[in-house]
Short mmCIF file of C-alpha atoms and ligand atoms in Angstrom, two decimals:
data_model
loop_
_atom_site.label_atom_id
_atom_site.label_comp_id
_atom_site.label_asym_id
_atom_site.label_seq_id
_atom_site.Cartn_x
_atom_site.Cartn_y
_atom_site.Cartn_z
CA MET B 29 2.48 10.30 -20.35
CA LEU B 30 -1.12 10.83 -20.04
CA TYR B 31 -3.79 9.57 -17.58
CA VAL B 32 -6.89 8.72 -17.95
CA SER B 33 -10.03 7.62 -16.37
CA THR B 34 -11.07 3.29 -15.80
CA ARG B 35 -14.27 4.48 -16.47
CA GLY B 36 -13.15 5.87 -19.97
CA GLY B 37 -14.65 9.12 -19.22
CA GLY B 38 -12.58 10.71 -21.85
CA GLU B 39 -10.24 13.43 -20.07
CA LYS B 40 -6.52 13.61 -20.13
CA LEU B 41 -4.54 14.46 -17.65
CA LEU B 42 -1.01 15.15 -16.98
CA SER B 43 0.62 13.34 -13.99
CA SER B 44 0.54 16.48 -11.75
CA GLU B 45 -3.08 16.98 -12.72
CA ALA B 46 -4.25 13.21 -11.79
CA ILE B 47 -2.08 13.26 -8.75
CA ILE B 48 -4.04 16.83 -7.46
CA LYS B 49 -7.09 15.64 -8.22
CA GLY B 50 -6.63 11.98 -7.16
CA LEU B 51 -10.39 10.59 -8.22
CA SER B 52 -11.56 11.03 -11.77
CA ASP B 53 -14.94 13.12 -12.10
CA ASP B 54 -16.63 10.00 -13.53
CA GLY B 55 -15.92 7.60 -10.32
CA GLY B 56 -12.78 6.05 -12.19
CA LEU B 57 -9.25 5.78 -10.96
CA TYR B 58 -6.35 7.37 -13.12
CA VAL B 59 -4.14 4.84 -15.26
CA PRO B 60 -1.33 5.75 -17.65
CA GLU B 61 -2.80 5.66 -21.18
CA HIS B 62 0.16 2.86 -21.80
CA PHE B 63 3.19 1.27 -20.35
CA PRO B 64 6.29 3.04 -20.44
CA GLN B 65 9.07 -0.54 -21.56
CA ILE B 66 12.35 -1.19 -19.19
CA THR B 67 15.15 -2.64 -21.24
CA LEU B 68 17.60 -5.27 -19.49
CA ASP B 69 19.93 -2.85 -20.16
CA VAL B 70 18.25 0.10 -18.22
CA ILE B 71 17.57 -2.54 -15.52
CA ASN B 72 21.67 -3.19 -15.25
CA LEU B 73 21.95 0.53 -14.66
CA LEU B 74 20.14 0.79 -12.63
CA ALA B 75 21.57 -2.04 -10.58
CA ALA B 76 24.55 0.27 -10.26
CA LYS B 77 22.60 3.03 -8.66
CA PRO B 78 21.63 3.65 -4.95
CA TYR B 79 17.64 3.00 -4.09
CA SER B 80 17.01 6.67 -4.29
CA GLN B 81 18.30 7.07 -7.72
CA ARG B 82 16.38 3.78 -9.27
CA ALA B 83 13.21 5.49 -7.46
CA ALA B 84 13.66 8.40 -10.05
CA TYR B 85 14.16 6.54 -13.22
CA ILE B 86 11.10 5.07 -12.48
CA LEU B 87 8.88 7.88 -11.30
CA GLY B 88 10.58 10.13 -14.45
CA VAL B 89 8.81 7.27 -17.17
CA TYR B 90 5.50 7.85 -15.52
CA LEU B 91 5.73 11.98 -14.28
CA GLY B 92 6.03 13.92 -17.61
CA ASP B 93 5.87 16.81 -16.45
CA PHE B 94 8.36 16.62 -14.04
CA THR B 95 12.20 17.20 -14.87
CA PRO B 96 14.76 14.42 -14.15
CA GLU B 97 16.47 17.02 -11.79
CA GLU B 98 13.13 17.56 -9.44
CA LEU B 99 12.60 14.24 -9.20
CA GLU B 100 16.00 12.98 -8.15
CA SER B 101 15.79 15.71 -5.50
CA GLN B 102 12.55 14.64 -4.37
CA THR B 103 13.81 10.64 -3.81
CA ASP B 104 16.76 12.21 -2.23
CA ALA B 105 15.11 14.13 0.45
CA ALA B 106 12.69 10.95 1.19
CA TYR B 107 15.17 7.99 1.23
CA ASN B 108 18.47 9.66 1.81
CA SER B 109 17.55 12.25 4.52
CA GLY B 110 17.29 9.83 7.28
CA GLY B 111 13.88 8.60 7.71
CA PHE B 112 14.81 5.19 6.72
CA ALA B 113 17.24 3.80 8.91
CA VAL B 114 19.05 1.45 6.46
CA PRO B 115 21.02 2.92 3.77
CA GLU B 116 19.63 0.34 0.98
CA VAL B 117 16.25 1.72 1.86
CA ALA B 118 14.23 -1.41 0.95
CA PRO B 119 16.91 -4.33 1.64
CA LEU B 120 16.62 -8.20 0.70
CA ARG B 121 17.39 -10.69 2.80
CA LYS B 122 17.85 -14.16 1.69
CA VAL B 123 16.21 -17.02 4.03
CA SER B 124 16.66 -20.28 1.62
CA ASP B 125 18.17 -20.75 -1.49
CA ASP B 126 15.40 -19.39 -4.03
CA THR B 127 13.83 -17.09 -1.37
CA PHE B 128 14.13 -13.33 -0.26
CA PHE B 129 12.34 -11.30 1.97
CA LEU B 130 11.93 -7.64 0.40
CA GLU B 131 11.92 -5.39 3.86
CA LEU B 132 9.89 -2.86 3.15
CA TRP B 133 8.98 -1.57 7.06
CA HIS B 134 12.66 0.63 7.60
CA GLY B 135 11.04 3.80 6.96
CA PRO B 136 9.37 6.56 9.58
CA THR B 137 6.66 4.30 11.10
CA SER B 138 7.77 1.07 10.35
CA ALA B 139 5.37 -0.30 7.58
CA PHE B 140 5.89 0.25 3.65
CA LYS B 141 3.40 2.54 3.68
CA ASP B 142 6.55 4.59 4.05
CA MET B 143 7.72 3.96 1.14
CA ALA B 144 5.03 6.03 -1.08
CA LEU B 145 4.16 8.60 1.58
CA GLN B 146 7.73 9.69 2.21
CA ILE B 147 7.54 11.18 -1.40
CA LEU B 148 4.13 11.72 -2.08
CA PRO B 149 3.67 14.99 -0.41
CA ARG B 150 6.70 16.06 -2.40
CA LEU B 151 4.96 14.72 -5.49
CA LEU B 152 1.85 17.14 -4.44
CA THR B 153 3.53 20.36 -3.74
CA SER B 154 5.24 20.38 -6.58
CA SER B 155 1.82 19.31 -8.90
CA LEU B 156 0.50 22.01 -7.02
CA ARG B 157 3.05 24.83 -8.08
CA LYS B 158 3.21 23.05 -11.40
CA THR B 159 -0.90 23.64 -12.30
CA ASN B 160 -0.80 27.23 -10.44
CA GLU B 161 -2.66 26.26 -7.92
CA SER B 162 -2.94 28.74 -4.66
CA LYS B 163 -5.87 26.86 -2.29
CA GLU B 164 -4.56 24.90 0.81
CA VAL B 165 -4.60 21.25 -0.10
CA CYS B 166 -6.42 18.88 2.81
CA ILE B 167 -5.71 15.36 2.65
CA LEU B 168 -8.35 12.88 4.13
CA VAL B 169 -7.49 9.43 4.16
CA ALA B 170 -9.38 6.19 5.83
CA THR B 171 -6.61 3.77 7.10
CA SER B 172 -7.13 0.41 8.00
CA GLY B 173 -3.96 1.69 10.83
CA ASP B 174 -0.37 1.52 8.47
CA THR B 175 -1.41 4.53 6.24
CA GLY B 176 -2.79 6.73 9.16
CA LYS B 177 0.41 7.05 10.38
CA ALA B 178 2.69 7.34 7.46
CA ALA B 179 0.34 9.78 5.55
CA LEU B 180 0.95 11.90 9.34
CA GLU B 181 4.32 11.28 9.20
CA GLY B 182 4.89 12.25 5.52
CA PHE B 183 2.54 15.65 5.45
CA ARG B 184 3.26 16.68 9.27
CA ASP B 185 4.37 20.60 8.91
CA VAL B 186 4.32 20.32 5.15
CA PRO B 187 3.50 24.38 3.59
CA GLY B 188 0.24 24.12 2.35
CA THR B 189 -1.12 20.96 3.06
CA ARG B 190 -3.15 19.45 5.75
CA VAL B 191 -3.86 16.00 7.00
CA MET B 192 -6.81 14.37 8.54
CA VAL B 193 -7.13 10.68 9.01
CA PHE B 194 -9.61 8.16 10.38
CA TYR B 195 -9.25 5.10 11.56
CA PRO B 196 -11.86 2.30 12.36
CA ARG B 197 -12.10 2.69 16.47
CA ASP B 198 -11.80 -1.08 16.96
CA GLY B 199 -9.84 -2.56 13.75
CA VAL B 200 -6.06 -1.81 14.30
CA SER B 201 -3.79 -2.20 17.14
CA ASP B 202 -2.48 -1.02 20.22
CA VAL B 203 0.51 0.32 18.53
CA GLN B 204 -0.87 1.61 15.65
CA LYS B 205 -3.60 3.70 17.15
CA LEU B 206 -0.83 5.05 20.22
CA GLN B 207 1.40 5.68 16.69
CA MET B 208 -1.86 7.73 15.46
CA THR B 209 -3.17 9.96 18.12
CA SER B 210 0.16 11.02 19.40
CA GLN B 211 0.98 12.18 16.33
CA GLN B 212 2.98 15.68 16.49
CA GLY B 213 2.63 18.30 13.62
CA SER B 214 0.29 21.93 13.40
CA ASN B 215 -1.32 20.72 10.18
CA VAL B 216 -2.69 17.19 11.38
CA ASN B 217 -6.00 15.44 13.07
CA VAL B 218 -6.54 12.01 13.69
CA VAL B 219 -10.28 10.91 14.15
CA ALA B 220 -12.07 7.54 15.23
CA VAL B 221 -14.78 5.43 13.41
CA GLU B 222 -17.60 3.57 14.58
CA GLY B 223 -17.39 1.27 12.05
CA ASN B 224 -14.83 -0.75 9.88
CA PHE B 225 -12.00 -0.26 7.43
CA ASP B 226 -14.91 -0.60 4.96
CA ASP B 227 -17.04 2.20 6.90
CA ALA B 228 -13.91 4.75 6.93
CA GLN B 229 -13.34 4.12 3.28
CA ASN B 230 -16.93 4.73 1.91
CA GLY B 231 -16.79 7.84 4.40
CA VAL B 232 -13.95 8.84 2.58
CA LYS B 233 -15.04 8.40 -0.91
CA GLU B 234 -18.79 9.92 -0.19
CA ILE B 235 -17.11 13.07 1.11
CA PHE B 236 -14.91 13.12 -2.37
CA THR B 237 -18.24 12.93 -4.64
CA ASP B 238 -20.12 15.74 -2.41
CA GLU B 239 -20.20 18.47 -4.14
CA PHE B 240 -21.89 20.84 -1.23
CA LEU B 241 -18.87 20.00 0.91
CA LYS B 242 -16.26 20.40 -1.78
CA GLU B 243 -17.37 23.60 -2.44
CA TRP B 244 -17.77 24.54 1.00
CA ALA B 245 -14.43 23.88 1.44
CA ARG B 246 -13.20 26.00 -1.57
CA GLU B 247 -14.72 29.17 -0.50
CA LYS B 248 -12.48 27.80 2.61
CA GLY B 249 -9.83 28.50 0.99
CA PHE B 250 -9.09 24.49 0.00
CA PHE B 251 -9.48 21.88 -1.51
CA LEU B 252 -9.99 17.59 -0.77
CA SER B 253 -7.64 15.23 -2.08
CA SER B 254 -6.61 11.84 -1.12
CA ALA B 255 -3.69 10.31 -0.05
CA ASN B 256 -4.86 6.96 -0.32
CA SER B 257 -3.54 4.04 -2.70
CA ILE B 258 -5.84 5.25 -5.37
CA ASN B 259 -4.14 7.92 -5.48
CA TRP B 260 -1.48 7.55 -9.03
CA GLY B 261 1.37 9.19 -6.21
CA ARG B 262 0.61 6.77 -4.08
CA LEU B 263 1.64 3.75 -6.92
CA VAL B 264 4.17 5.25 -9.21
CA PRO B 265 6.84 4.86 -6.30
CA GLN B 266 5.60 1.39 -5.39
CA ILE B 267 6.00 0.45 -8.81
CA ALA B 268 10.74 1.26 -7.72
CA TYR B 269 10.40 -1.43 -4.80
CA TYR B 270 10.36 -4.53 -7.30
CA VAL B 271 13.07 -3.08 -10.13
CA SER B 272 15.22 -2.73 -6.72
CA ALA B 273 14.48 -6.07 -5.72
CA TYR B 274 15.12 -7.68 -9.02
CA CYS B 275 18.46 -5.50 -9.02
CA ASP B 276 19.81 -6.17 -5.96
CA LEU B 277 19.40 -10.01 -6.85
CA LEU B 278 21.49 -9.27 -9.72
CA ASN B 279 24.02 -7.64 -7.78
CA SER B 280 24.46 -10.56 -5.13
CA LYS B 281 24.70 -12.93 -8.02
CA GLU B 282 21.59 -14.96 -7.55
CA ILE B 283 20.19 -14.20 -10.57
CA GLN B 284 21.40 -13.61 -13.97
CA LEU B 285 19.70 -10.33 -16.74
CA GLY B 286 16.51 -11.73 -17.99
CA ASP B 287 15.74 -14.48 -15.42
CA LYS B 288 12.36 -14.20 -14.49
CA ILE B 289 11.50 -14.48 -10.48
CA ASP B 290 8.03 -14.45 -8.45
CA PHE B 291 6.46 -12.06 -5.83
CA CYS B 292 4.56 -12.95 -3.48
CA VAL B 293 2.62 -9.74 -1.61
CA PRO B 294 0.52 -10.07 1.11
CA THR B 295 -2.94 -7.75 -0.61
CA GLY B 296 -5.78 -5.74 1.20
CA ASN B 297 -6.33 -3.11 -0.83
CA PHE B 298 -4.63 -4.30 -3.89
CA GLY B 299 -2.20 -1.50 -4.31
CA ASN B 300 1.15 -3.00 -3.83
CA ILE B 301 0.68 -6.17 -5.85
CA LEU B 302 -0.57 -3.97 -8.49
CA ALA B 303 2.69 -2.22 -8.74
CA ALA B 304 4.10 -5.53 -9.21
CA TYR B 305 1.91 -5.93 -12.12
CA TYR B 306 2.86 -2.62 -13.64
CA ALA B 307 6.70 -3.40 -13.07
CA LEU B 308 5.87 -7.01 -15.02
CA ARG B 309 3.83 -4.72 -18.10
CA MET B 310 6.85 -2.57 -18.15
CA GLY B 311 8.78 -5.57 -18.64
CA LEU B 312 10.48 -6.26 -14.99
CA PRO B 313 11.29 -10.11 -16.03
CA ILE B 314 8.61 -11.63 -13.76
CA ASN B 315 6.84 -15.13 -13.93
CA ARG B 316 4.15 -15.05 -11.78
CA LEU B 317 2.69 -12.56 -9.23
CA ILE B 318 1.12 -14.89 -6.06
CA LEU B 319 -1.24 -13.01 -4.35
CA ALA B 320 -1.66 -13.89 -0.38
CA SER B 321 -5.18 -13.30 1.36
CA ASN B 322 -5.94 -13.74 4.76
CA GLN B 323 -9.10 -14.72 6.16
CA ASN B 324 -10.92 -11.69 4.46
CA ASP B 325 -10.46 -13.94 1.28
CA VAL B 326 -12.31 -12.04 -1.33
CA LEU B 327 -9.22 -11.23 -3.51
CA SER B 328 -7.99 -15.00 -4.06
CA ASP B 329 -11.57 -16.11 -4.38
CA PHE B 330 -11.52 -12.97 -7.33
CA ILE B 331 -8.36 -14.95 -8.45
CA ASN B 332 -8.72 -18.43 -8.29
CA THR B 333 -12.42 -18.08 -9.70
CA GLY B 334 -12.86 -14.81 -11.48
CA VAL B 335 -15.45 -13.82 -9.71
CA TYR B 336 -15.51 -11.05 -6.98
CA ASP B 337 -18.79 -10.96 -4.44
CA ARG B 338 -17.94 -8.75 -0.87
CA ASN B 339 -21.37 -10.82 0.42
CA ARG B 340 -19.56 -12.72 2.84
CA GLN B 341 -18.62 -11.79 6.33
CA PHE B 342 -16.16 -9.53 7.77
CA TYR B 343 -13.78 -10.77 9.87
CA THR B 344 -11.14 -9.04 12.16
CA THR B 345 -8.01 -10.34 12.40
CA VAL B 346 -4.15 -10.25 13.43
CA SER B 347 -2.91 -9.00 10.07
CA PRO B 348 -5.53 -5.69 10.22
CA SER B 349 -3.91 -3.79 7.73
CA MET B 350 -5.45 -6.44 5.04
CA ASP B 351 -9.02 -6.57 6.80
CA ILE B 352 -10.89 -5.02 3.33
CA LEU B 353 -13.18 -6.45 1.39
CA ILE B 354 -13.66 -3.49 -0.96
CA SER B 355 -10.04 -3.52 -2.94
CA SER B 356 -10.15 -0.21 -5.00
CA ASN B 357 -7.27 -0.49 -6.75
CA LEU B 358 -8.74 -3.60 -8.26
CA GLU B 359 -10.57 -1.61 -10.50
CA ARG B 360 -7.19 -0.30 -12.32
CA LEU B 361 -6.70 -4.10 -13.17
CA LEU B 362 -9.95 -4.78 -14.43
CA PHE B 363 -9.38 -1.94 -16.81
CA GLU B 364 -5.68 -3.58 -17.97
CA LEU B 365 -7.62 -6.96 -18.26
CA SER B 366 -10.36 -5.73 -20.02
CA GLY B 367 -8.21 -4.15 -22.94
CA LYS B 368 -8.61 -1.09 -21.28
CA ASN B 369 -12.23 -0.75 -22.10
CA GLY B 370 -13.87 2.18 -19.59
CA GLU B 371 -17.40 0.58 -20.72
CA ILE B 372 -16.56 -2.85 -19.29
CA VAL B 373 -14.62 -1.84 -15.67
CA SER B 374 -17.93 1.14 -15.43
CA GLY B 375 -20.78 -1.70 -15.95
CA LEU B 376 -18.25 -4.47 -13.36
CA MET B 377 -18.21 -1.38 -11.17
CA SER B 378 -22.37 -0.56 -10.92
CA GLU B 379 -23.24 -4.28 -10.47
CA LEU B 380 -20.74 -4.51 -7.87
CA SER B 381 -21.93 -0.86 -5.89
CA LYS B 382 -25.57 -2.88 -7.13
CA ASN B 383 -24.88 -6.62 -5.72
CA GLY B 384 -21.53 -6.59 -4.31
CA ARG B 385 -20.81 -8.41 -6.97
CA TYR B 386 -19.50 -8.88 -10.35
CA GLU B 387 -18.16 -12.00 -12.69
CA LEU B 388 -15.46 -11.73 -15.26
CA SER B 389 -15.54 -12.45 -18.80
CA SER B 390 -14.05 -15.70 -19.92
CA ASP B 391 -11.32 -13.55 -21.81
CA MET B 392 -10.52 -11.30 -18.99
CA ARG B 393 -10.48 -14.26 -16.47
CA ASP B 394 -7.61 -15.95 -18.93
CA ALA B 395 -6.01 -13.03 -18.85
CA LEU B 396 -6.25 -12.60 -14.94
CA ALA B 397 -5.03 -16.67 -14.89
CA ASN B 398 -1.63 -15.57 -17.07
CA ILE B 399 -0.28 -13.92 -14.46
CA PHE B 400 -1.82 -14.48 -10.83
CA SER B 401 -1.78 -17.30 -8.55
CA ALA B 402 -3.60 -16.94 -4.87
CA GLY B 403 -4.05 -18.55 -1.59
CA ARG B 404 -5.86 -17.71 1.48
CA CYS B 405 -3.80 -17.89 5.33
CA SER B 406 -5.80 -18.76 8.01
CA GLU B 407 -5.49 -17.00 11.23
CA GLU B 408 -3.64 -19.96 12.88
CA GLU B 409 -1.57 -20.56 10.16
CA THR B 410 -0.32 -17.22 10.42
CA LEU B 411 0.80 -18.03 13.57
CA GLU B 412 2.49 -21.40 12.95
CA CYS B 413 4.42 -19.43 10.22
CA ILE B 414 5.71 -16.92 12.56
CA ALA B 415 7.37 -19.73 14.77
CA LYS B 416 8.10 -22.24 11.81
CA ALA B 417 10.60 -18.86 10.37
CA PHE B 418 11.31 -17.88 13.64
CA LYS B 419 12.43 -21.32 14.63
CA GLU B 420 13.75 -22.48 10.66
CA GLN B 421 15.45 -19.08 9.93
CA ASP B 422 15.54 -17.30 12.84
CA TYR B 423 13.91 -14.65 10.75
CA LEU B 424 11.20 -12.75 13.07
CA ILE B 425 8.35 -11.78 10.68
CA ASP B 426 4.98 -9.85 11.27
CA THR B 427 1.61 -11.54 10.86
CA HIS B 428 1.11 -9.70 7.25
CA THR B 429 4.72 -10.82 5.92
CA ALA B 430 3.52 -14.29 7.36
CA VAL B 431 -0.02 -14.79 5.28
CA ALA B 432 2.23 -14.14 2.16
CA TYR B 433 5.27 -16.80 3.37
CA ASN B 434 2.30 -19.69 4.25
CA VAL B 435 0.67 -18.79 1.14
CA LEU B 436 3.91 -19.22 -0.79
CA GLN B 437 4.27 -22.73 0.51
CA LYS B 438 1.66 -24.14 -0.19
CA TYR B 439 1.61 -22.71 -4.14
CA ARG B 440 5.30 -24.27 -3.96
CA ASP B 441 4.04 -27.46 -3.01
CA GLY B 442 1.33 -27.18 -5.79
CA ASN B 443 4.05 -26.85 -8.90
CA ASN B 444 7.41 -28.38 -9.38
CA GLN B 445 8.85 -25.20 -11.07
CA GLN B 446 10.46 -23.50 -8.94
CA GLN B 447 11.71 -19.78 -9.24
CA PRO B 448 13.54 -17.78 -7.17
CA CYS B 449 10.73 -15.89 -4.85
CA VAL B 450 10.28 -12.43 -2.98
CA VAL B 451 8.42 -12.35 -0.55
CA VAL B 452 7.05 -8.74 0.00
CA SER B 453 8.02 -8.20 3.94
CA THR B 454 5.24 -4.83 4.83
CA ALA B 455 5.45 -4.38 8.46
CA SER B 456 8.11 -4.45 11.13
CA PRO B 457 7.23 -7.57 13.62
CA TYR B 458 7.54 -4.98 16.33
CA LYS B 459 4.38 -3.35 14.97
CA PHE B 460 2.20 -6.39 16.22
CA SER B 461 4.21 -7.74 18.77
CA GLU B 462 1.25 -8.96 20.37
CA SER B 463 0.41 -11.20 18.17
CA VAL B 464 3.77 -12.32 16.93
CA LEU B 465 4.68 -13.33 21.18
CA ILE B 466 1.23 -15.54 20.77
CA ALA B 467 2.71 -17.43 17.90
CA LEU B 468 5.95 -17.83 19.45
CA GLY B 469 4.32 -18.90 22.80
CA GLN B 470 5.26 -16.02 24.96
CA GLU B 471 3.54 -14.12 27.52
CA THR B 472 1.47 -11.20 26.80
CA ILE B 473 1.29 -8.81 29.39
CA GLY B 474 1.19 -5.12 30.01
CA ASN B 475 0.59 -2.17 27.01
CA GLY B 476 1.98 -1.85 23.57
CA ALA B 477 5.27 -0.63 24.62
CA ASP B 478 5.79 -3.08 27.22
CA LEU B 479 4.78 -6.14 24.53
CA ILE B 480 7.86 -4.27 22.26
CA ASP B 481 10.18 -4.81 25.40
CA SER B 482 8.84 -8.70 25.97
CA LEU B 483 9.03 -9.67 22.32
CA PHE B 484 12.93 -7.74 21.97
CA ASN B 485 13.42 -9.87 25.03
CA PHE B 486 12.75 -13.43 23.63
CA SER B 487 14.15 -12.98 20.15
CA LYS B 488 16.62 -10.44 20.20
CA SER B 489 15.68 -9.26 16.88
CA PRO B 490 16.97 -5.45 17.00
CA VAL B 491 13.52 -2.97 17.41
CA PRO B 492 13.46 -0.04 14.50
CA MET B 493 13.92 3.37 16.22
CA PRO B 494 10.44 4.52 16.17
CA LEU B 495 8.46 1.63 17.77
CA SER B 496 11.46 1.94 20.21
CA GLY B 497 10.24 5.65 21.75
CA ILE B 498 6.28 4.56 21.81
CA ARG B 499 6.93 4.16 25.60
CA ASN B 500 7.12 7.70 25.82
CA ALA B 501 4.39 8.90 23.41
CA VAL B 502 1.53 10.93 24.53
CA PRO B 503 -1.96 11.01 22.60
CA ARG B 504 -3.53 14.26 21.48
CA PHE B 505 -6.47 12.84 18.99
CA GLU B 506 -9.29 11.13 21.83
CA LYS B 507 -12.11 12.12 19.19
CA SER B 508 -14.44 9.70 17.88
CA VAL B 509 -17.48 9.97 15.30
CA ALA B 510 -20.36 7.59 13.71
CA VAL B 511 -19.97 7.24 10.33
CA ALA B 512 -22.77 9.77 9.03
CA ASP B 513 -20.91 12.48 11.13
CA MET B 514 -17.21 12.62 9.22
CA GLN B 515 -18.28 15.00 6.79
CA ALA B 516 -19.04 17.60 10.35
CA ALA B 517 -15.95 16.12 11.24
CA VAL B 518 -14.04 17.22 8.16
CA ARG B 519 -15.87 20.76 8.01
CA GLU B 520 -14.40 21.48 12.19
CA PHE B 521 -11.01 20.62 11.38
CA LEU B 522 -11.34 23.17 8.41
CA GLN B 523 -12.33 25.74 10.15
CA SER B 524 -10.40 25.78 13.20
C1 PLP E 3 -1.32 -1.65 3.86
C2 PLP E 3 -0.64 -3.29 4.17
C3 PLP E 3 -1.13 -4.41 3.17
C4 PLP E 3 -2.20 -4.18 2.09
O1 PLP E 3 -1.50 -3.49 0.93
P1 PLP E 3 -2.34 -2.91 -0.12
O2 PLP E 3 -1.76 -2.19 -0.87
O3 PLP E 3 -3.78 -2.38 0.84
O4 PLP E 3 -2.80 -4.56 -0.95
C5 PLP E 3 -0.41 -4.96 3.61
N1 PLP E 3 0.39 -5.24 4.76
C6 PLP E 3 0.71 -4.18 5.72
C7 PLP E 3 1.72 -4.08 6.70
C8 PLP E 3 -0.08 -2.80 5.33
O5 PLP E 3 0.32 -1.95 5.97
#
């Protein structure tokens, strides 16, 4: 299995090389040359296995230069060694006859980014060994809140690596910020950026394309790499939980082998739902993928109209990890919709950088509409949805998951055909305690730790361990920089 760039640059890489490089020299993202197929028989076999072995299988069909033993030991270390609080790793919770929540937040940072970032450092360090790379890798991350902490936890004290996280100063919750600024480990650094997530992400992208800075880093013995969801090593572990959810529905006899199901996914950078699309292309029986946007509805508009237009107001919402107007991973979907045509993708991407907008051809639009549906959830609807799920289903959900649940309800109102649907639950409600308390009509007094206590006292839903410890967290990193000074911050970190 080889990897090519979405912009058609012509190079073909092994998976280890694609994971190390992150972004292609032509500015494109790495994608597999073709999709390996997963048969119903294999799905049936995987259903009898624990999560770590399901994941090892999925990784194995994509990462051709890793041995099965290597992947089994890595998924075992990532998912079974105590980082995840439940043995199922990604449990399914049934809330009604045909609605299930896939809880992806039982890892060390209580959000779904752990699913990939607990394993990425292992994939990356063995990729380095495979390619005989001796330089130290410096991971740069732009985060809308959850990726940053998950990367810090994943890479902390991993030999041969450093990790540096940039977060938008006013764009993350209290708890998210404290989780990051209190990070332990000798190889980590955290910096606030005076801007929003897109500013931070663009700043990191510029660093990656700055040959002068990269050369400087090489001389210092480092090479720069990305743990953002554009890295192939982030995406491939995410495919596993879609397959795993299907296996669990089979095991609980909710469906029969071959039955099609829907997935509804709260979306920001288009990474999570892209993994669902890859699962579909591999042959997992999926009927529709329902994309859910918050008030920043650039993606739901795109699905519904075929026009991507980022020339619109940016909103800071109660689901901050979805406050994104430039969804990097969408480029990978465009590549598939165009029939793997790098020229078309390059054209669309240059329109995007020139005009902030592009429009799909009617062929590509049809291909999109065949698989995806989309909806948008307002701030008010997000809070109403949390209250309703708690009242009617006795189920406490976070703001991002609520966006998806609300969009699913709207989708079902407009469609007679009813499939079982898995709503992808991306964060613990305690990570966004303030908004959840407001949704439930409760007072919000005190700091992040007080709010977690209040929410527990009201809901009696268990608090994940990593969040119950936040009261004692002490900030280590207080630095804040302008976007233009991000490069200087990287230099300073690498010289320390
Ligand atoms: C990152 C994140 C999302 C968005 O995921 P994408 O892969 O960027 O679409 C949704 N919810 C939570 C809680 C997140 O952390």
